[in-house]
Tab-separated table of C-alpha atoms in Angstrom:
chain	number	residue	atom	x	y	z
U	50	MET	CA	84.158	128.879	73.910
U	51	PRO	CA	86.337	126.953	76.362
U	52	GLU	CA	89.463	125.291	75.081
U	53	LYS	CA	88.927	121.694	74.035
U	54	LEU	CA	91.210	119.050	75.534
U	55	TYR	CA	91.815	115.968	73.415
U	56	ILE	CA	92.165	112.572	75.070
U	57	GLY	CA	93.602	109.320	73.801
U	58	MET	CA	92.292	106.156	75.483
U	59	ALA	CA	94.084	102.807	75.398
U	60	GLY	CA	91.633	100.011	76.094
U	61	PHE	CA	87.915	99.758	75.400
U	62	GLY	CA	86.622	97.032	77.668
U	63	THR	CA	84.098	97.512	80.462
U	64	VAL	CA	85.879	100.534	81.963
U	65	GLY	CA	86.755	102.144	78.634
U	66	ARG	CA	83.169	101.925	77.426
U	67	GLY	CA	82.024	103.303	80.766
U	68	VAL	CA	84.335	106.319	80.415
U	69	TYR	CA	83.094	107.013	76.894
U	70	THR	CA	79.420	106.615	77.908
U	71	VAL	CA	79.546	108.832	80.995
U	72	LEU	CA	81.601	111.513	79.219
U	73	LYS	CA	79.065	111.668	76.377
U	74	ARG	CA	76.078	111.645	78.724
U	75	ASN	CA	77.416	114.276	81.130
U	76	ALA	CA	79.465	116.357	78.697
U	77	GLU	CA	77.834	119.663	79.637
U	78	ILE	CA	78.224	119.087	83.374
U	79	ILE	CA	81.859	118.022	82.971
U	80	GLU	CA	82.633	121.025	80.773
U	81	ARG	CA	81.052	123.406	83.267
U	82	ARG	CA	82.902	121.897	86.208
U	83	SER	CA	86.282	121.515	84.527
U	84	GLY	CA	86.302	124.671	82.414
U	85	HIS	CA	87.128	122.667	79.284
U	86	ALA	CA	85.352	120.567	76.715
U	87	LEU	CA	86.780	117.037	76.882
U	88	GLU	CA	86.834	114.891	73.776
U	89	ILE	CA	88.112	111.348	73.320
U	90	LYS	CA	89.843	111.762	69.993
U	91	THR	CA	91.479	108.343	69.628
U	92	ILE	CA	90.698	104.909	71.037
U	93	VAL	CA	93.178	102.043	70.760
U	94	CYS	CA	91.725	98.545	71.119
U	95	ARG	CA	91.822	95.070	69.603
U	96	ASP	CA	88.291	94.805	68.227
U	97	ILE	CA	88.048	97.925	66.058
U	98	LYS	CA	84.686	97.036	64.506
U	99	LYS	CA	82.985	96.403	67.841
U	100	ALA	CA	84.395	99.632	69.291
U	101	HIS	CA	83.377	101.599	66.202
U	102	ASP	CA	79.774	100.420	66.597
U	103	PHE	CA	79.848	101.817	70.153
U	104	ALA	CA	81.912	104.995	69.653
U	105	ASN	CA	81.737	105.990	66.007
U	106	GLU	CA	82.787	109.600	66.638
U	107	ALA	CA	86.306	108.634	67.742
U	108	ASN	CA	89.321	107.583	65.707
U	109	ILE	CA	89.581	103.871	66.495
U	110	VAL	CA	92.851	102.056	65.757
U	111	ASN	CA	94.995	99.238	67.136
U	112	ASP	CA	98.317	101.145	67.313
U	113	LEU	CA	99.267	102.781	70.625
U	114	ASN	CA	101.572	105.165	68.796
U	115	ALA	CA	98.474	106.867	67.405
U	116	ILE	CA	98.054	108.331	70.894
U	117	ILE	CA	101.708	108.664	71.879
U	118	ASP	CA	102.741	110.535	68.713
U	119	ASP	CA	99.712	112.809	68.347
U	120	PRO	CA	100.697	116.332	69.515
U	121	GLU	CA	97.037	117.342	69.758
U	122	ILE	CA	96.340	114.753	72.451
U	123	SER	CA	97.323	116.123	75.872
U	124	ILE	CA	96.021	113.331	78.138
U	125	ALA	CA	96.550	109.585	77.759
U	126	VAL	CA	94.059	107.321	79.531
U	127	GLU	CA	95.192	103.739	80.143
U	128	VAL	CA	92.448	101.230	80.925
U	129	MET	CA	93.983	98.158	79.276
U	130	GLY	CA	95.208	96.518	82.466
U	131	GLY	CA	98.204	94.223	82.821
U	132	ILE	CA	101.888	95.129	82.698
U	133	LYS	CA	102.649	94.828	78.974
U	134	PRO	CA	102.171	96.912	76.911
U	135	ALA	CA	100.589	99.267	79.482
U	136	LYS	CA	103.904	100.157	81.135
U	137	SER	CA	105.703	101.141	77.934
U	138	PHE	CA	102.614	103.009	76.714
U	139	ILE	CA	102.459	105.133	79.874
U	140	LEU	CA	106.208	105.829	79.943
U	141	ASN	CA	106.280	106.821	76.276
U	142	ALA	CA	103.194	109.009	76.679
U	143	ILE	CA	104.910	110.823	79.565
U	144	ARG	CA	108.099	111.289	77.531
U	145	ASN	CA	106.034	112.762	74.706
U	146	GLY	CA	104.612	115.417	77.004
U	147	LYS	CA	101.279	113.878	77.956
U	148	ASP	CA	99.645	113.633	81.355
U	149	VAL	CA	98.323	110.193	82.240
U	150	VAL	CA	95.217	108.763	83.883
U	151	THR	CA	95.365	105.042	84.682
U	152	ALA	CA	93.202	102.464	86.428
U	153	ASN	CA	96.002	99.882	86.467
U	154	LYS	CA	96.592	98.759	90.056
U	155	ALA	CA	98.829	95.813	89.127
U	156	LEU	CA	101.157	98.091	87.170
U	157	LEU	CA	101.354	100.769	89.857
U	158	ALA	CA	101.824	98.229	92.663
U	159	THR	CA	104.868	96.771	90.928
U	160	HIS	CA	106.305	99.656	88.858
U	161	GLY	CA	104.799	102.751	90.443
U	162	ASP	CA	108.120	104.234	91.574
U	163	GLU	CA	109.548	104.083	88.057
U	164	ILE	CA	106.437	105.637	86.511
U	165	PHE	CA	106.162	108.471	89.033
U	166	ARG	CA	109.868	109.320	88.799
U	167	GLU	CA	109.590	109.490	85.025
U	168	ALA	CA	106.587	111.805	85.366
U	169	GLN	CA	108.514	114.026	87.778
U	170	LYS	CA	111.489	114.109	85.420
U	171	HIS	CA	109.320	115.308	82.514
U	172	ASN	CA	107.092	117.583	84.626
U	173	ARG	CA	104.015	115.508	83.857
U	174	ARG	CA	101.223	114.316	86.113
U	175	VAL	CA	99.924	110.789	86.695
U	176	TYR	CA	96.459	110.356	88.214
U	177	PHE	CA	95.159	106.968	89.334
U	178	GLU	CA	91.963	107.330	91.361
U	179	ALA	CA	90.356	104.389	89.547
U	180	SER	CA	93.149	101.980	90.525
U	181	VAL	CA	91.723	101.359	94.024
U	182	ALA	CA	88.119	100.812	95.153
U	183	GLY	CA	86.408	101.706	91.881
U	184	GLY	CA	84.403	104.912	92.219
U	185	ILE	CA	85.255	105.576	95.898
U	186	PRO	CA	87.533	108.675	95.970
U	187	ILE	CA	90.028	107.072	98.344
U	188	ILE	CA	93.163	108.218	96.479
U	189	LYS	CA	92.000	111.837	96.642
U	190	ALA	CA	91.203	111.400	100.326
U	191	LEU	CA	94.745	110.250	101.074
U	192	ARG	CA	96.549	112.685	98.753
U	193	GLU	CA	94.472	115.739	99.582
U	194	GLY	CA	91.776	115.438	102.245
U	195	LEU	CA	94.068	113.756	104.786
U	196	ALA	CA	97.287	115.457	103.663
U	197	ALA	CA	97.776	117.130	107.077
U	198	ASN	CA	97.195	113.911	109.030
U	199	GLN	CA	99.517	111.221	110.265
U	200	ILE	CA	97.979	107.951	109.110
U	201	PHE	CA	98.125	105.107	111.618
U	202	GLU	CA	96.101	102.380	109.955
U	203	ILE	CA	94.250	101.517	106.754
U	204	THR	CA	91.757	98.652	106.663
U	205	GLY	CA	89.903	97.851	103.477
U	206	ILE	CA	87.420	95.543	101.791
U	207	LEU	CA	88.829	96.094	98.328
U	208	ASN	CA	87.613	93.251	96.127
U	209	GLY	CA	83.964	92.968	95.141
U	210	THR	CA	84.269	89.365	93.965
U	211	CYS	CA	85.547	88.132	97.320
U	212	ASN	CA	83.096	90.224	99.263
U	213	TYR	CA	80.170	88.917	97.234
U	214	ILE	CA	81.259	85.301	97.790
U	215	LEU	CA	81.755	85.717	101.540
U	216	SER	CA	78.495	87.671	101.901
U	217	SER	CA	76.636	84.851	100.135
U	218	MET	CA	78.204	82.250	102.429
U	219	HIS	CA	76.985	84.210	105.467
U	220	GLN	CA	73.462	84.744	104.167
U	221	SER	CA	72.830	81.037	103.495
U	222	PRO	CA	74.709	77.798	104.198
U	223	VAL	CA	76.296	77.676	100.759
U	224	SER	CA	79.782	76.345	99.988
U	225	PHE	CA	82.622	78.488	98.668
U	226	GLU	CA	82.438	76.683	95.326
U	227	ASP	CA	78.701	77.315	94.917
U	228	ALA	CA	79.038	80.959	95.961
U	229	LEU	CA	81.805	81.415	93.379
U	230	LYS	CA	79.652	79.874	90.633
U	231	GLU	CA	76.826	82.256	91.493
U	232	ALA	CA	79.234	85.219	91.421
U	233	GLN	CA	80.412	84.148	87.957
U	234	LYS	CA	76.831	83.736	86.750
U	235	LEU	CA	75.995	87.282	87.866
U	236	GLY	CA	79.157	88.774	86.381
U	237	TYR	CA	80.846	89.565	89.713
U	238	ALA	CA	83.635	87.047	89.084
U	239	GLU	CA	85.738	86.326	85.997
U	240	ALA	CA	85.756	82.949	84.266
U	241	ASP	CA	89.242	82.586	85.781
U	242	PRO	CA	88.820	84.215	89.216
U	243	THR	CA	92.306	83.362	90.522
U	244	PHE	CA	93.554	86.943	90.641
U	245	ASP	CA	90.625	87.919	92.872
U	246	ILE	CA	90.046	84.930	95.137
U	247	GLU	CA	93.761	84.422	95.872
U	248	GLY	CA	93.957	87.988	97.180
U	249	LEU	CA	96.370	89.330	94.547
U	250	ASP	CA	94.055	92.100	93.349
U	251	THR	CA	93.499	93.222	96.937
U	252	GLY	CA	97.240	93.089	97.620
U	253	HIS	CA	97.991	95.374	94.676
U	254	LYS	CA	95.445	97.895	95.912
U	255	LEU	CA	96.792	97.834	99.473
U	256	THR	CA	100.316	98.355	98.126
U	257	ILE	CA	99.142	101.604	96.500
U	258	LEU	CA	97.285	102.808	99.599
U	259	SER	CA	100.254	101.955	101.822
U	260	ALA	CA	102.644	103.849	99.547
U	261	LEU	CA	100.414	106.929	99.703
U	262	ALA	CA	99.828	106.760	103.448
U	263	PHE	CA	103.232	105.655	104.710
U	264	GLY	CA	105.754	106.144	101.907
U	265	THR	CA	106.424	102.421	101.463
U	266	PRO	CA	107.830	101.336	98.077
U	267	TYR	CA	105.508	100.332	95.253
U	268	GLN	CA	106.767	96.788	95.645
U	269	PHE	CA	104.029	94.178	95.927
U	270	ASP	CA	104.915	91.223	98.180
U	271	SER	CA	102.742	88.183	97.463
U	272	SER	CA	104.065	86.365	100.565
U	273	ARG	CA	101.912	88.688	102.710
U	274	VAL	CA	98.715	87.771	100.881
U	275	CYS	CA	96.225	84.972	101.582
U	276	GLY	CA	93.017	84.549	99.615
U	277	ILE	CA	89.633	83.137	100.548
U	278	THR	CA	89.703	79.694	98.916
U	279	SER	CA	90.230	77.959	102.272
U	280	VAL	CA	87.178	79.571	103.909
U	281	SER	CA	84.466	76.946	104.407
U	282	SER	CA	80.815	77.137	105.373
U	283	THR	CA	81.826	75.466	108.639
U	284	ASP	CA	84.146	78.360	109.463
U	285	VAL	CA	81.373	80.804	108.603
U	286	LYS	CA	79.053	78.981	111.004
U	287	TYR	CA	81.521	79.162	113.901
U	288	ALA	CA	82.420	82.779	113.167
U	289	GLN	CA	78.724	83.663	113.434
U	290	LYS	CA	78.374	81.723	116.702
U	291	PHE	CA	81.218	83.777	118.167
U	292	GLY	CA	79.692	87.047	116.923
U	293	PHE	CA	81.875	87.660	113.865
U	294	VAL	CA	81.602	88.018	110.089
U	295	ILE	CA	84.388	86.823	107.778
U	296	LYS	CA	85.761	89.402	105.340
U	297	LEU	CA	88.855	89.515	103.139
U	298	LEU	CA	90.597	92.423	104.834
U	299	ALA	CA	93.560	94.413	103.585
U	300	ILE	CA	95.358	95.966	106.554
U	301	ALA	CA	98.378	98.277	106.670
U	302	ARG	CA	99.331	99.511	110.123
U	303	LYS	CA	102.178	101.808	111.188
U	304	ASN	CA	104.122	101.211	114.393
U	305	LYS	CA	106.919	103.782	114.738
U	306	ASP	CA	109.102	103.182	111.656
U	307	ASN	CA	107.652	99.771	110.833
U	308	ILE	CA	104.637	98.898	108.691
U	309	SER	CA	102.664	95.678	109.031
U	310	PHE	CA	101.006	94.687	105.761
U	311	SER	CA	98.597	91.812	105.216
U	312	VAL	CA	95.708	90.567	103.118
U	313	SER	CA	93.795	87.651	104.607
U	314	PRO	CA	90.334	86.364	105.506
U	315	THR	CA	89.628	87.957	108.880
U	316	LEU	CA	86.925	87.700	111.518
U	317	VAL	CA	85.278	91.109	111.954
U	318	PRO	CA	82.992	91.851	114.942
U	319	GLU	CA	79.411	91.798	113.666
U	320	ASN	CA	78.535	95.124	115.333
U	321	THR	CA	81.067	97.111	113.259
U	322	PHE	CA	80.706	99.078	110.029
U	323	LEU	CA	82.941	96.775	107.974
U	324	ALA	CA	80.897	93.708	108.944
U	325	HIS	CA	77.899	95.214	107.135
U	326	VAL	CA	79.666	95.906	103.831
U	327	ASN	CA	77.951	93.273	101.727
U	328	ALA	CA	77.610	91.970	98.169
U	329	ALA	CA	80.133	93.510	95.746
U	330	MET	CA	80.581	96.762	97.656
U	331	ASN	CA	83.945	98.111	98.859
U	332	ALA	CA	84.872	100.088	101.958
U	333	VAL	CA	87.962	101.619	103.521
U	334	GLU	CA	88.529	102.583	107.165
U	335	ILE	CA	91.359	105.038	107.898
U	336	LYS	CA	92.687	105.953	111.338
U	337	SER	CA	94.617	109.227	111.565
U	338	ASP	CA	95.686	111.667	114.246
U	339	ALA	CA	93.669	114.783	113.423
U	340	LEU	CA	90.491	113.324	111.896
U	341	GLY	CA	90.365	110.114	113.918
U	342	THR	CA	88.526	107.236	112.226
U	343	SER	CA	86.934	107.899	108.838
U	344	PHE	CA	85.029	105.577	106.503
U	345	TYR	CA	84.697	105.489	102.707
U	346	TYR	CA	82.064	103.268	101.092
U	347	GLY	CA	80.740	102.620	97.612
U	348	ALA	CA	80.856	100.561	94.440
U	349	GLY	CA	84.334	99.140	94.036
U	350	ALA	CA	84.073	97.886	90.463
U	351	GLY	CA	81.968	98.050	87.328
U	352	GLY	CA	82.080	100.139	84.187
U	353	GLU	CA	80.419	103.368	85.275
U	354	PRO	CA	81.602	103.451	88.938
U	355	THR	CA	85.205	103.057	87.770
U	356	ALA	CA	84.590	105.494	84.919
U	357	SER	CA	83.463	108.010	87.540
U	358	ALA	CA	86.940	107.862	89.074
U	359	VAL	CA	88.700	108.105	85.687
U	360	LEU	CA	86.628	111.147	84.746
U	361	ALA	CA	87.253	112.775	88.140
U	362	ASP	CA	90.968	112.579	87.320
U	363	LEU	CA	90.353	114.060	83.883
U	364	VAL	CA	88.454	116.964	85.449
U	365	ASP	CA	91.330	117.570	87.876
U	366	LEU	CA	93.802	117.634	84.991
U	367	ALA	CA	91.556	119.955	82.972
U	368	ARG	CA	91.381	122.350	85.915
U	369	GLY	CA	95.165	122.388	86.094
U	370	ASN	CA	95.227	120.957	89.604
U	371	GLN	CA	98.758	120.220	90.708
U	372	VAL	CA	99.660	117.349	93.031
U	373	SER	CA	103.151	116.152	93.832
U	374	MET	CA	104.155	112.770	92.489
U	375	PRO	CA	103.578	110.134	95.222
U	376	LEU	CA	107.163	108.861	95.367
U	377	SER	CA	108.006	106.277	98.014
U	378	GLU	CA	110.257	107.000	100.956
U	379	ALA	CA	112.105	103.700	101.058
U	380	ASN	CA	114.611	104.807	103.693
U	381	SER	CA	112.063	106.060	106.212
U	382	VAL	CA	109.906	102.954	106.717
U	383	ALA	CA	110.338	99.197	106.640
U	384	LEU	CA	107.917	96.294	106.405
U	385	MET	CA	107.672	94.494	109.719
U	386	PRO	CA	108.698	90.805	109.602
U	387	ILE	CA	105.572	88.676	109.373
U	388	ASP	CA	106.456	86.583	112.424
U	389	ALA	CA	106.763	89.722	114.579
U	390	VAL	CA	103.159	90.855	114.087
U	391	ASN	CA	100.756	90.450	117.027
U	392	ASP	CA	97.170	89.355	116.379
U	393	LYS	CA	94.192	87.646	117.894
U	394	ASN	CA	93.468	84.387	116.077
U	395	TYR	CA	90.674	82.011	115.193
U	396	ILE	CA	91.718	78.351	114.960
U	397	ARG	CA	89.577	75.332	114.120
U	398	LEU	CA	90.984	71.827	114.568
U	399	HIS	CA	89.116	69.046	112.786
U	400	ALA	CA	89.882	65.358	113.354
U	401	PRO	CA	88.113	62.190	114.533
U	402	LEU	CA	87.564	62.321	118.310
U	403	ILE	CA	89.412	65.673	118.508
U	404	ASN	CA	86.884	66.816	121.126
U	405	GLU	CA	88.421	64.367	123.603
U	406	LYS	CA	91.857	66.005	123.109
U	407	ALA	CA	90.916	69.542	124.139
U	408	GLY	CA	93.132	69.317	127.216
U	409	LEU	CA	96.205	68.463	125.148
U	410	VAL	CA	95.597	71.391	122.783
U	411	GLU	CA	95.110	73.781	125.693
U	412	GLN	CA	98.361	72.518	127.234
U	413	ILE	CA	100.248	73.210	123.977
U	414	PHE	CA	98.868	76.752	123.823
U	415	LYS	CA	99.929	77.285	127.438
U	416	GLN	CA	103.469	76.104	126.648
U	417	PHE	CA	103.756	78.910	124.074
U	418	ASP	CA	102.140	81.486	126.358
U	419	ILE	CA	99.006	81.737	124.206
U	420	ARG	CA	95.900	82.573	126.203
U	421	ILE	CA	92.502	81.287	125.093
U	422	ASP	CA	89.648	83.781	125.048
U	423	LYS	CA	86.783	81.561	123.839
U	424	GLU	CA	86.390	77.871	123.065
U	425	MET	CA	83.815	75.623	121.413
U	426	SER	CA	83.779	71.857	120.944
U	427	GLU	CA	81.372	69.898	118.716
U	428	GLU	CA	81.145	67.547	115.716
U	429	ASN	CA	84.852	66.586	115.632
U	430	ASN	CA	85.779	70.290	115.714
U	431	LEU	CA	87.700	72.156	118.389
U	432	VAL	CA	87.426	75.915	117.863
U	433	PHE	CA	89.406	78.554	119.757
U	434	ILE	CA	89.616	82.327	119.832
U	435	THR	CA	92.985	83.369	121.252
U	436	HIS	CA	94.083	86.549	122.928
U	437	GLU	CA	96.631	88.634	121.042
U	438	CYS	CA	99.994	86.939	120.551
U	439	SER	CA	102.953	87.085	118.173
U	440	GLU	CA	102.764	85.289	114.852
U	441	ASN	CA	106.028	83.556	115.750
U	442	ARG	CA	104.601	81.974	118.925
U	443	PHE	CA	101.317	81.107	117.247
U	444	SER	CA	103.028	79.384	114.303
U	445	SER	CA	105.227	77.402	116.696
U	446	ALA	CA	102.155	76.224	118.597
U	447	LEU	CA	100.481	75.124	115.352
U	448	ASP	CA	103.584	73.151	114.391
U	449	ARG	CA	103.509	71.370	117.763
U	450	ILE	CA	99.814	70.541	117.302
U	451	ARG	CA	100.500	69.095	113.837
U	452	ARG	CA	103.304	66.901	115.188
U	453	SER	CA	101.135	65.752	118.095
U	454	PHE	CA	98.146	64.722	115.966
U	455	GLY	CA	99.796	63.740	112.681
U	456	GLU	CA	98.059	63.555	109.312
U	457	THR	CA	94.602	63.021	110.786
U	458	ILE	CA	94.176	66.674	111.738
U	459	ALA	CA	93.042	69.589	109.569
U	460	ILE	CA	93.862	73.078	110.859
U	461	HIS	CA	91.950	76.193	109.778
U	462	VAL	CA	93.275	79.586	110.890
U	463	MET	CA	92.148	83.190	110.431
U	464	LYS	CA	93.035	86.526	111.992
U	465	ILE	CA	90.620	88.566	114.092
U	466	LYS	CA	90.338	92.301	113.532
U	467	LYS	CA	91.583	94.352	116.470
């Protein structure tokens, strides 16, 4: 009989239950493909009774040391989320000779370097496929499938909550607030959706992808993140008139030794693949030298899709697959200053009688050498699509417009995908 590998799992929420369910259901397939029988020996969670009703064959406790100190357990799975106590649990598991599988994007985006260096020091492995894009094998693609490629650009729709809300706003003239309520009703959004709709979840995921692709530090920068709360049904209407769809895009782009990094609502041409990623689905577009442009699409959240990624990591560990720790290369790349990035822009100016002031706005753009590509004027709205220009010049032009029109004007701005 094949050797049995014992697993300790910290956390038994949606993902933890998904891991347990899929492992039980597909035990024979997983054993055949990995060469080992995998058994979750110990589960650590808060609600022991509820977990025991679901997984009565496991040892269910509320003490993380039950996993850390058990010499029979060779793999620690962390699906708790958050920073504390997940960070100390993972570090102590590594120090006690255990390999680790984690789905914790927030932890890796902020403390990944420390965790991977500790794993390297103790000759342990840390796998984290489930930390980005749910069940889509994007981590494996970057670490293995594209290992011989130079990566130029990563563009992703990485948050199902935001994508569901924006998709709903495009399919019917519904407000952001109503689309959010519907997402919460259907279970796509949390009761407190701040982490998702403010772009923080997406930013953590892009930090991980950028570190893998470009060697940037696992150092999340919230100043480069903008969520979707400012997107209105009016902006959706004008985006559609111009031939675009609004998506929350995560973009990391390499230019020589500089990396531009941003998360923001972005106008995507409606005839492109990313424009048709709807509902709660995720997608990633990667541009590289040897392969060219490749696309990865699938369910980006949910118990069983994310469990699929966790179990893929467990199979890799059971097979004895060796991958180098994805340490950052802080001295080789630098984040480009935000005001130095060049982009095309969408801008909507809303104010009483603003339509009569189109000439003044055009004059201000001309003063800052910003060329207008398309323009629309109706219902106290002036809407422009600009040609590509630096963020510095564009911000200066917006400041001049604000000073010229005062408090009566509302300005709505989004990037346009190149």
